[in-house]
Short mmCIF file of C-alpha atoms in Angstrom, two decimals:
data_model
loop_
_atom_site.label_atom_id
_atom_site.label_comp_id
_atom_site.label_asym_id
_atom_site.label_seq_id
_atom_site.Cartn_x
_atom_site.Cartn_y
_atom_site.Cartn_z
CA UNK A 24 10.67 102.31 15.58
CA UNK A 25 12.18 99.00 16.83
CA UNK A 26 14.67 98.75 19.78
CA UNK A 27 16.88 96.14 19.31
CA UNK A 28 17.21 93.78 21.52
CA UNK A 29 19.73 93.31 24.41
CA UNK A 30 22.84 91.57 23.51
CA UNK A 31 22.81 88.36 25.71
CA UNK A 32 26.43 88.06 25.93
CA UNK A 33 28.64 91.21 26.86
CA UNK A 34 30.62 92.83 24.16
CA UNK A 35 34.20 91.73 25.49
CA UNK A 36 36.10 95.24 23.02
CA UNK A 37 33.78 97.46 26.17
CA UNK A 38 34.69 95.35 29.11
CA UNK A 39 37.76 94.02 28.86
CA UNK A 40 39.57 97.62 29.37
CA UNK A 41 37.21 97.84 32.15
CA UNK A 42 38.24 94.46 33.59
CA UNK A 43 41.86 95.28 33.31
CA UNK A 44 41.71 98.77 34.86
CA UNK A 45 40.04 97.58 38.06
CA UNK A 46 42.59 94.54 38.45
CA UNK A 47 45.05 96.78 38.31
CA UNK A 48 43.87 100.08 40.11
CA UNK A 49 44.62 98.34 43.41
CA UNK A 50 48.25 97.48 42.40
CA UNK A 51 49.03 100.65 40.86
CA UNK A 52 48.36 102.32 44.24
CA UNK A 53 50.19 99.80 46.25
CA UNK A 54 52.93 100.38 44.21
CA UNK A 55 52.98 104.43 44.99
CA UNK A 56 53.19 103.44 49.01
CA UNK A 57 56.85 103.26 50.91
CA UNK A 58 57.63 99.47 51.38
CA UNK A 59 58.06 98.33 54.70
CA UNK A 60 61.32 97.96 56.29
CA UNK A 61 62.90 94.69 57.12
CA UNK A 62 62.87 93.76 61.06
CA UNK A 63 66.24 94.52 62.58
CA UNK A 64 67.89 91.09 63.30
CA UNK A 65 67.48 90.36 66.87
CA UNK A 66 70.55 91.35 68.98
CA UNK A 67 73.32 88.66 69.49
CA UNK A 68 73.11 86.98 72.94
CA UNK A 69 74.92 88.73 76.03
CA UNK A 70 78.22 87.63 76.63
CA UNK A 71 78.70 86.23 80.14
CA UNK A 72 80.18 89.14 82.72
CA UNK A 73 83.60 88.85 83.10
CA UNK A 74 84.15 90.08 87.37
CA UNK A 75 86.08 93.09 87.03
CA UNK A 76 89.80 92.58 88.99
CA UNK A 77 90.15 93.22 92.75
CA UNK A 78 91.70 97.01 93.27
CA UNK A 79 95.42 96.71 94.19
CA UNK A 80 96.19 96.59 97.85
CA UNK A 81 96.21 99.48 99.26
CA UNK A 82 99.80 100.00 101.28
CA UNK A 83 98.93 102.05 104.54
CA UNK A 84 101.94 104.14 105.79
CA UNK A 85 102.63 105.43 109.09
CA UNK A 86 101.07 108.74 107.87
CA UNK A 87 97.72 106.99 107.15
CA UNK A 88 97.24 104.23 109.81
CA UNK A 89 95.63 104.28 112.96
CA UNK A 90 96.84 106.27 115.95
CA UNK A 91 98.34 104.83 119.26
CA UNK A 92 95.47 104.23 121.67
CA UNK A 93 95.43 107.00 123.86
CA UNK A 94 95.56 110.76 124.78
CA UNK A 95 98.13 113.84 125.53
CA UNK A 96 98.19 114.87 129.11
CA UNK A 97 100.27 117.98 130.42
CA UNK A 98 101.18 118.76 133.80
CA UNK A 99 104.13 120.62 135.80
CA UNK A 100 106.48 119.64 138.26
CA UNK A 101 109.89 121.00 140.17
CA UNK A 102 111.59 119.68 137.22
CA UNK A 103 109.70 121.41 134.62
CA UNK A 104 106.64 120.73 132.40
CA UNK A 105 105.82 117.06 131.22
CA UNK A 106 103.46 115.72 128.23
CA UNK A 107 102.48 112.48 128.55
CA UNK A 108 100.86 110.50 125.39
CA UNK A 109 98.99 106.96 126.56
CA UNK A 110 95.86 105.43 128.00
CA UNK A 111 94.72 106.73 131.38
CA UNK A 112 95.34 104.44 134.55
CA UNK A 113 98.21 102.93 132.67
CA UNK A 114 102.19 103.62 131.97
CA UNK A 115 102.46 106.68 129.87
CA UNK A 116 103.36 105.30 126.11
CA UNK A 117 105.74 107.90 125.42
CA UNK A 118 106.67 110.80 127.32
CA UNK A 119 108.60 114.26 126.70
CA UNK A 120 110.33 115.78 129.53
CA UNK A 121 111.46 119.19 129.98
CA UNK A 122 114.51 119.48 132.46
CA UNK A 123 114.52 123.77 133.15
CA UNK A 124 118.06 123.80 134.40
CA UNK A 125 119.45 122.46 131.80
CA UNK A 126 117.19 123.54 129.13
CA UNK A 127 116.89 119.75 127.90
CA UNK A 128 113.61 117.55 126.56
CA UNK A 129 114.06 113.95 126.73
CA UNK A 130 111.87 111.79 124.30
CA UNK A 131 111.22 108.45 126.52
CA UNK A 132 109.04 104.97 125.64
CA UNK A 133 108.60 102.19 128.06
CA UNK A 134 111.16 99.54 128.18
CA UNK A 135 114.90 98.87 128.23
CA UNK A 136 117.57 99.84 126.00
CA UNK A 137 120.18 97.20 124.79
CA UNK A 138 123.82 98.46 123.88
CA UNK A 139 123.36 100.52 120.55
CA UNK A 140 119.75 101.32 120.25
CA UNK A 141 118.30 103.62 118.82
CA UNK A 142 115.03 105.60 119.24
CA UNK A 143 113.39 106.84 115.84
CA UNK A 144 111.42 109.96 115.13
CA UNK A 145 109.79 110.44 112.12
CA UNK A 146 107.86 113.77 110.94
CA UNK A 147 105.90 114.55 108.17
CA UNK A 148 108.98 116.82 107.60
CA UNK A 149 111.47 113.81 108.23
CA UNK A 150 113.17 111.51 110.18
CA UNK A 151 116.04 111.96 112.72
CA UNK A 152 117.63 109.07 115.06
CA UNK A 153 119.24 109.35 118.16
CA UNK A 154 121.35 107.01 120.59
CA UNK A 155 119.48 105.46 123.40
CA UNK A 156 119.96 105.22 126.71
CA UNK A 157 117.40 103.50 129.88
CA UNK A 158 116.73 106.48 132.22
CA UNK A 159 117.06 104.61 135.45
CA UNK A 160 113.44 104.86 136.49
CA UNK A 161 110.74 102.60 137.71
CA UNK A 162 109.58 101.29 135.61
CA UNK A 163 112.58 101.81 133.00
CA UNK A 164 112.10 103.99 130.02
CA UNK A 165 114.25 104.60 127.74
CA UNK A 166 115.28 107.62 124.93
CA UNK A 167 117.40 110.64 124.05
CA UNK A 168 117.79 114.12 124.94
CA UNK A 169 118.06 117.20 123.23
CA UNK A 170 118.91 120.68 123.56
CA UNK A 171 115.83 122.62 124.01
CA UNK A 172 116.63 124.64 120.74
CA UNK A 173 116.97 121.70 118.57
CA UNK A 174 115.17 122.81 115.63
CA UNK A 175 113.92 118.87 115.07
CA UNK A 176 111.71 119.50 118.03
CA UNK A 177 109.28 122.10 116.62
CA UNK A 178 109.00 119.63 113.42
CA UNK A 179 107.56 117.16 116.04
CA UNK A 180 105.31 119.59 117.09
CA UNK A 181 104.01 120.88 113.36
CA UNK A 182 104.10 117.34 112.34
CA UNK A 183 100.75 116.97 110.20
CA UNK A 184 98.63 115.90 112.65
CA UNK A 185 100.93 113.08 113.54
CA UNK A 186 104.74 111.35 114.30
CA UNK A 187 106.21 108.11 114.31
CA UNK A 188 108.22 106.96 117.31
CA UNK A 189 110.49 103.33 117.70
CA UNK A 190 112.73 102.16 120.21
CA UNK A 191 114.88 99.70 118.34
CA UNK A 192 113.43 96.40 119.16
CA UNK A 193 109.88 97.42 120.01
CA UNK A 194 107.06 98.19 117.47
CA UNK A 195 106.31 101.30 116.32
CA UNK A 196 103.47 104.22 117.16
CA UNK A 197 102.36 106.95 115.56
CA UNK A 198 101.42 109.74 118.13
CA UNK A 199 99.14 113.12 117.82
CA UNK A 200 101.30 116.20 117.23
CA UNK A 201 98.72 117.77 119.76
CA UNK A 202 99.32 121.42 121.94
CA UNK A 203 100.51 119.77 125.25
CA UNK A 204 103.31 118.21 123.13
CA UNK A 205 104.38 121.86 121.70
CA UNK A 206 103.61 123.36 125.36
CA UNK A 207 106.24 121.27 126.55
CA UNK A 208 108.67 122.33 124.13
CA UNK A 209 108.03 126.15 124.63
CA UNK A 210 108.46 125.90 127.88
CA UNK A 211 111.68 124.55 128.17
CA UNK A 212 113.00 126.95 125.73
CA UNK A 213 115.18 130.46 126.83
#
């Protein structure tokens, strides 16, 4: 029995297939996986931050300003009872007066008034004016006076929290509605 011998040269019909299938093994496979997604582009630039507009101004009213420097201070006399609205050791800023025998409260503010002045109240309930008149004192005040029962009065007193009182010709202050103001009041009434 002979063997023949080894062929020198490969038989290219055997491994050629061969060849072909382990070229393209690799790529089949590649093939069967997901592709990859493109990067997402990168984000524009920020635009510059435009300041955002001042708020309005706010308008303050009498009912939301500051109060009149001072405090409420009640006392009685031979006249009657007597709230007094300023800073201590100095000229009450506004005063309300109760005269018993004749059942009257007079409003009053430091100063002088001229020929057709006015003195101005204002509530949170509303506003009433009323002539004024200088009260002959030392120093002068001046104001109006009402009849005890003037219903205007207790809206001074249940004022929210505050009123607004102005000689014509002098500035304006807002005063507490506090108890010595509506003490006052009750006890110049019948």
């Amino acid at each position: 029995m002979t063997i023949p011998p080894f062929p020198t040269r490969p038989c290219s019909a055997t491994r050629q297939p061969m060849r072909r299938f382990l070229l393209l093994a690799p790529l089949s496979l590649a093939a069967c996986v997901a592709p990859q997604p493109a990067p997402a582009p990168a984000p524009p630039p920020p635009r510059p931050a435009t300041p955002a507009p001042p708020p309005p101004a706010r308008i303050v009213t009498w009912q939301d300003g500051p109060l009149a420097p001072g405090d409420w201070h009640w006392e009685r006399d031979a006249r009657g009872s007597l709230a007094m609205f300023g800073v201590m050791g100095q000229n009450a800023a506004f005063v309300v007066r109760c005269d018993l025998a004749q059942r009257k409260l007079s409003l009053t503010v430091p100063g002088e008034a001229a020929a057709g002045a006015t003195l101005t109240i204002q509530t949170s309930d509303g506003a009433r004016t009323f002539p004024a008149a200088t009260t002959g004192t030392q120093p002068p005040y001046a104001g109006a006076a009402l009849p005890a029962t003037d219903g205007f009065l207790d809206r001074m007193a249940f004022s929210r929290g505050r009123f607004r009182v102005q000689l014509t010709g002098q500035p304006a202050m807002v005063v507490p509605a506090w108890p010595e103001l509506a003490r006052t009041i009750e006890d110049c009434r019948p």
